[in-house]
C-alpha positions as YAML, in Angstrom:
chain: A
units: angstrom
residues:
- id: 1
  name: UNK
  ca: [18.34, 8.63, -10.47]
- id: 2
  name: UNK
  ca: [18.55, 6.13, -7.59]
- id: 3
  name: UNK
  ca: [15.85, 6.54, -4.85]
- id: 4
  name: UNK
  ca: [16.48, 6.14, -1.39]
- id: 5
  name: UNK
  ca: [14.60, 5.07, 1.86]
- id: 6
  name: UNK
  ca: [16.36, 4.54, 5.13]
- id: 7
  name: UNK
  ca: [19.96, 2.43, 4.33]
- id: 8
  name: UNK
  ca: [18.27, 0.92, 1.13]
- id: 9
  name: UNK
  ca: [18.31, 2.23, -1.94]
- id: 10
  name: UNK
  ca: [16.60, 1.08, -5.55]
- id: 11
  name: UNK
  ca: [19.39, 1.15, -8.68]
- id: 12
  name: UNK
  ca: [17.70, 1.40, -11.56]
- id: 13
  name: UNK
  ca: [19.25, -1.12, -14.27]
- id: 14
  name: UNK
  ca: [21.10, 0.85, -16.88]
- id: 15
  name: UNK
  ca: [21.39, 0.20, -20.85]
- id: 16
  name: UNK
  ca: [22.86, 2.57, -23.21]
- id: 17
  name: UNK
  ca: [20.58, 1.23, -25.71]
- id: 18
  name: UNK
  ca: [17.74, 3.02, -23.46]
- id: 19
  name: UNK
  ca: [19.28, 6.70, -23.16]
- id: 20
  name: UNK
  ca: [17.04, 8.81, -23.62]
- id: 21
  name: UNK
  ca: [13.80, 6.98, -23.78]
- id: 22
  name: UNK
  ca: [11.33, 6.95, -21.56]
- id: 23
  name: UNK
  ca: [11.54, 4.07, -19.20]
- id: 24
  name: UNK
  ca: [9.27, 2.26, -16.85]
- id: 25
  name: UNK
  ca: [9.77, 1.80, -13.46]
- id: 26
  name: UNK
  ca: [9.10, -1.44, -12.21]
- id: 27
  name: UNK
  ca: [9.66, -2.25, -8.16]
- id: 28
  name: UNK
  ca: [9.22, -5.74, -6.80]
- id: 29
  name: UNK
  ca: [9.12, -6.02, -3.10]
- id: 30
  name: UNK
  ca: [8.17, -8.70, -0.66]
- id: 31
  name: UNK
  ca: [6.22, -7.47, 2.25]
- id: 32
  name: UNK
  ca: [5.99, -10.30, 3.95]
- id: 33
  name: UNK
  ca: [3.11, -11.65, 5.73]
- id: 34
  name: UNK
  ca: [1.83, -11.25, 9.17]
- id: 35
  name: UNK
  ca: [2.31, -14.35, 10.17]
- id: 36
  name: UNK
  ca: [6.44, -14.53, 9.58]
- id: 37
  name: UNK
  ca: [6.96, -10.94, 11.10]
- id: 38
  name: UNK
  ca: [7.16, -12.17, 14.74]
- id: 39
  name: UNK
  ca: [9.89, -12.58, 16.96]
- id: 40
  name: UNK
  ca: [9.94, -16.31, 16.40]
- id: 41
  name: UNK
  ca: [10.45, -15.77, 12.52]
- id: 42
  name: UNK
  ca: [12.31, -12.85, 12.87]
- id: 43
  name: UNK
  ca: [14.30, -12.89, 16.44]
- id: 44
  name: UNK
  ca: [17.12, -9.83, 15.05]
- id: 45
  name: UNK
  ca: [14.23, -7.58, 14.88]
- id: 46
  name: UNK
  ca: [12.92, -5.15, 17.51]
- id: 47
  name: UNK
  ca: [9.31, -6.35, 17.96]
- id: 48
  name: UNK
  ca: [7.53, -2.90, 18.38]
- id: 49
  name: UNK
  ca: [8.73, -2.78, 14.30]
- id: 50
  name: UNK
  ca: [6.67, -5.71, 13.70]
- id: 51
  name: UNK
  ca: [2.97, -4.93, 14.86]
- id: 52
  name: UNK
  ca: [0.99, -5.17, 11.54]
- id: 53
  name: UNK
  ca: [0.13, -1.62, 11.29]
- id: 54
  name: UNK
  ca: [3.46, -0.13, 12.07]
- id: 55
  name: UNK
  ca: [5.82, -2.41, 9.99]
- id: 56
  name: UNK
  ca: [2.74, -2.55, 6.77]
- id: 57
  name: UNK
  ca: [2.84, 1.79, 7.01]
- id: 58
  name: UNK
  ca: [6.70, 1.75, 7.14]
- id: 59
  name: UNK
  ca: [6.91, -0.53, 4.30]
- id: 60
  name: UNK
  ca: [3.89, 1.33, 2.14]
- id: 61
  name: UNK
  ca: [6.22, 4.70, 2.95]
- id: 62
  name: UNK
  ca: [8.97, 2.82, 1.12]
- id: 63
  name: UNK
  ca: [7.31, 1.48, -2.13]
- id: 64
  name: UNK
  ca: [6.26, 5.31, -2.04]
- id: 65
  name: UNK
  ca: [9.71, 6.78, -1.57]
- id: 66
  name: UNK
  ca: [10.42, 4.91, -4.95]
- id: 67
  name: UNK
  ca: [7.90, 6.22, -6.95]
- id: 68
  name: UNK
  ca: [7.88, 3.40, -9.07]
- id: 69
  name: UNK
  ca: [5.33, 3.11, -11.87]
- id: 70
  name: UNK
  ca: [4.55, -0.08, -11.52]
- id: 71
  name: UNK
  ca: [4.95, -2.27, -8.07]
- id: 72
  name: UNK
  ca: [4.90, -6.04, -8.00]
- id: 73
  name: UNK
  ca: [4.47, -7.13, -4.39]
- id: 74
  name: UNK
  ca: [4.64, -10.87, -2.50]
- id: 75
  name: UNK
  ca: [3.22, -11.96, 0.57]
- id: 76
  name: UNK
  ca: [0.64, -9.72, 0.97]
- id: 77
  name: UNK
  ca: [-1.92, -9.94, 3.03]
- id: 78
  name: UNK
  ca: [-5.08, -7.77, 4.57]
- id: 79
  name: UNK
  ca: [-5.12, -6.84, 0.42]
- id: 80
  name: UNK
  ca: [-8.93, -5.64, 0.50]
- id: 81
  name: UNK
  ca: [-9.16, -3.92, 3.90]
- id: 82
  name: UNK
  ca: [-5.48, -2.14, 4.17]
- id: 83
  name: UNK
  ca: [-3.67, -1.95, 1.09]
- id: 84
  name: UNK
  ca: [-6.55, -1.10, -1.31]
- id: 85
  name: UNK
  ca: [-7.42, 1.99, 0.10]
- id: 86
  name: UNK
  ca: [-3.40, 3.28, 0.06]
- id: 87
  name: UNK
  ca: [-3.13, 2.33, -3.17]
- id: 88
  name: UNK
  ca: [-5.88, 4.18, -4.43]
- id: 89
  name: UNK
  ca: [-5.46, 7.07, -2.65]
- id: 90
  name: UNK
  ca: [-1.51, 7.03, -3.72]
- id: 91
  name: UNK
  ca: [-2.82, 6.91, -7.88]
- id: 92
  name: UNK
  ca: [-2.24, 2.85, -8.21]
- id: 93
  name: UNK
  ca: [-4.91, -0.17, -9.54]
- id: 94
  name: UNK
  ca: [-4.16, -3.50, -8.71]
- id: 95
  name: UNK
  ca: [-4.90, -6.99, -9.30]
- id: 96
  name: UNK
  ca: [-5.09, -9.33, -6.50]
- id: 97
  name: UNK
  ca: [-4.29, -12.80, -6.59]
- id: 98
  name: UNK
  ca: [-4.29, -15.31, -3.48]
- id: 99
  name: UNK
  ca: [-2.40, -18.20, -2.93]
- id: 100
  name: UNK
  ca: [-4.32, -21.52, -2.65]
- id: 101
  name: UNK
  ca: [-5.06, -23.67, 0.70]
- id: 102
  name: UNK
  ca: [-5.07, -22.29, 4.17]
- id: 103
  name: UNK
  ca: [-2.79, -19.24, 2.97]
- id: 104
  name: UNK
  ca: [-4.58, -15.58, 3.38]
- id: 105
  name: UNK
  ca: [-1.67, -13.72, 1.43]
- id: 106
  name: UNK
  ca: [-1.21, -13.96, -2.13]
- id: 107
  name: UNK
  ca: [0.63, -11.62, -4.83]
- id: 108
  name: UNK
  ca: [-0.53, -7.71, -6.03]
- id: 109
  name: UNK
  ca: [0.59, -5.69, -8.92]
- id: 110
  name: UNK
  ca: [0.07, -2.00, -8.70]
- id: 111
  name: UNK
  ca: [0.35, 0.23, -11.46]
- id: 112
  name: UNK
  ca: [-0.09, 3.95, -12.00]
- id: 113
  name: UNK
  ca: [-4.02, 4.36, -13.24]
- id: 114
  name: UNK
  ca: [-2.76, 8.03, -14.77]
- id: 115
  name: UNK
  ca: [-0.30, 5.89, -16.65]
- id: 116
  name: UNK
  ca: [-1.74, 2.68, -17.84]
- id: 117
  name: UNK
  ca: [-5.09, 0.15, -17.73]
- id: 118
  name: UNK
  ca: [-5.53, -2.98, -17.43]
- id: 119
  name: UNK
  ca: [-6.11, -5.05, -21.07]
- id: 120
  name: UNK
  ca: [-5.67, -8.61, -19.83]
- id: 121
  name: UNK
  ca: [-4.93, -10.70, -16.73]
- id: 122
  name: UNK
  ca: [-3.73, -14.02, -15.84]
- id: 123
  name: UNK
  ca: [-4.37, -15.72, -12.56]
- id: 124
  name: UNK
  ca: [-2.00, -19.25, -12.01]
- id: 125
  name: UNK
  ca: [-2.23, -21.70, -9.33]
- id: 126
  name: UNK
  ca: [0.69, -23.82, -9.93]
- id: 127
  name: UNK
  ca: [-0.69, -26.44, -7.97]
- id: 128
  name: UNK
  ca: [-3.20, -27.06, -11.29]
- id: 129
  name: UNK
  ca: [0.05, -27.74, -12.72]
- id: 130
  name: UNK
  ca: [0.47, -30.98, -10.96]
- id: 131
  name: UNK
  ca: [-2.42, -31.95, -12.96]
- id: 132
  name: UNK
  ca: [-0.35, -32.76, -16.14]
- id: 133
  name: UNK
  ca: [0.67, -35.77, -17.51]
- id: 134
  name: UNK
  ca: [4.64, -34.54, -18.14]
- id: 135
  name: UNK
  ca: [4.81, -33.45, -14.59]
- id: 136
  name: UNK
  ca: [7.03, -35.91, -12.74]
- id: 137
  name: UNK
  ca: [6.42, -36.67, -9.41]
- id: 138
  name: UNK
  ca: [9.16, -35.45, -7.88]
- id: 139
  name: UNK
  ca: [8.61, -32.09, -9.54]
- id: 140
  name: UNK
  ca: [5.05, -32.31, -8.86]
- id: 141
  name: UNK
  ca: [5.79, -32.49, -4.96]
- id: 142
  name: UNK
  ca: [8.15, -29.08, -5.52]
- id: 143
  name: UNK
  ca: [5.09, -27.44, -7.27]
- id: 144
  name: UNK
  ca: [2.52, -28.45, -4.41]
- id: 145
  name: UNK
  ca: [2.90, -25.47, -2.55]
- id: 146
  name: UNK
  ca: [0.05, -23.31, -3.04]
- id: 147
  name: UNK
  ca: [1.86, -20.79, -4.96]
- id: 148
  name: UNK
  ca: [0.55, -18.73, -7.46]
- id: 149
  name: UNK
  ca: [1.94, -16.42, -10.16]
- id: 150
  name: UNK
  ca: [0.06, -13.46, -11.47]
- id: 151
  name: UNK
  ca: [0.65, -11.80, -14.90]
- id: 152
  name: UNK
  ca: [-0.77, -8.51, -16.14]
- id: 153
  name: UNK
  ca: [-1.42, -7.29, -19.50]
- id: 154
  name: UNK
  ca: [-0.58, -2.98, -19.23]
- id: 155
  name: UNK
  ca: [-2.36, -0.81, -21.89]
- id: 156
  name: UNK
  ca: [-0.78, 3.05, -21.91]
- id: 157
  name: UNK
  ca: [-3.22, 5.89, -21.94]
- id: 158
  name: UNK
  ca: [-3.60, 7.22, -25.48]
- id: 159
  name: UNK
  ca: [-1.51, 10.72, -24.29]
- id: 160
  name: UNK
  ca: [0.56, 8.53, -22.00]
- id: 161
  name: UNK
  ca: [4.48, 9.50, -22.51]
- id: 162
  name: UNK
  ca: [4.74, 5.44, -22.49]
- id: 163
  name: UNK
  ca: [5.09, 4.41, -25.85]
- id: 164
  name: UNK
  ca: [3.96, 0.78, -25.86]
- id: 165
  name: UNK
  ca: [1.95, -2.11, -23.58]
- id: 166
  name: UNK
  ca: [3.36, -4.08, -21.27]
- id: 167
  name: UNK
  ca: [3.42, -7.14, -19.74]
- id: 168
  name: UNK
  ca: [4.15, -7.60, -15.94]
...
């Protein structure tokens, strides 16, 4: 099955040694901050598509449209206030984690709570990583970002049709 919103599409990867198992779906999407969806970032773009509410509902419609059990999103911001709420209300948990400094997005994974709960989680600032000894300075100034990375540990339900955990 390949889903379908607007021109894109999502193609699920295929393995015959999968056939006929059950499979997880797994969608990773950046949704790009509020600060880079302006004209100036963005100048091929019609700007009534990139007022915060219209372009974040558009893109929320399209994680959707996949039905995906399990969505790993970048860049987002507003987390507590807008996405939250949709996520809930669409059947998803998620994990928050924001990136470091001045930044006010950071990264989410959403999973289906019918599906699967939460057993362990892992929050990174890879600017701590700077902090070893190994770390040579010119890779230290590459990992001086404020990045993060985020890493969930995905217990099934005991009548889930999932047949093992999973880490995201």
């Amino acid at each position: 099955m390949t889903a379908q919103y607007g021109g894109r599409r999502m193609v699920p990867a295929t393995s015959v040694e999968h056939e006929g198992r059950e499979c997880v779906s797994v969608l990773t999407y950046n949704v790009m901050r509020q600060m880079h969806a302006t004209p100036d970032y963005k100048p091929y773009c019609d700007p009534a598509v990139l007022t915060a509410t219209k372009r974040k509902e558009q893109i929320f419609q399209e994680l959707l449209s996949y039905n995906a059990d399990v969505l790993c999103l970048q860049e987002v911001d507003d987390f507590t206030l807008w996405w939250v709420p949709r996520l809930n209300a669409a059947g998803y948990d998620s994990v928050y984690h924001q990136r470091t400094g001045h930044f006010d997005d950071g990264l989410v994974i959403a999973f289906r709570r019918m599906y699967f709960q939460i057993f362990h989680t892992l929050r990174l600032d890879l600017n701590d990583l700077c902090n070893d000894p190994s770390v040579t300075a010119n890779f230290a100034a590459k990992l001086q970002q404020d990045n993060v990375a985020l890493v969930v540990a995905l217990q099934p339900w005991e009548q889930c049709r999932f047949p093992s955990a999973l880490c995201v």
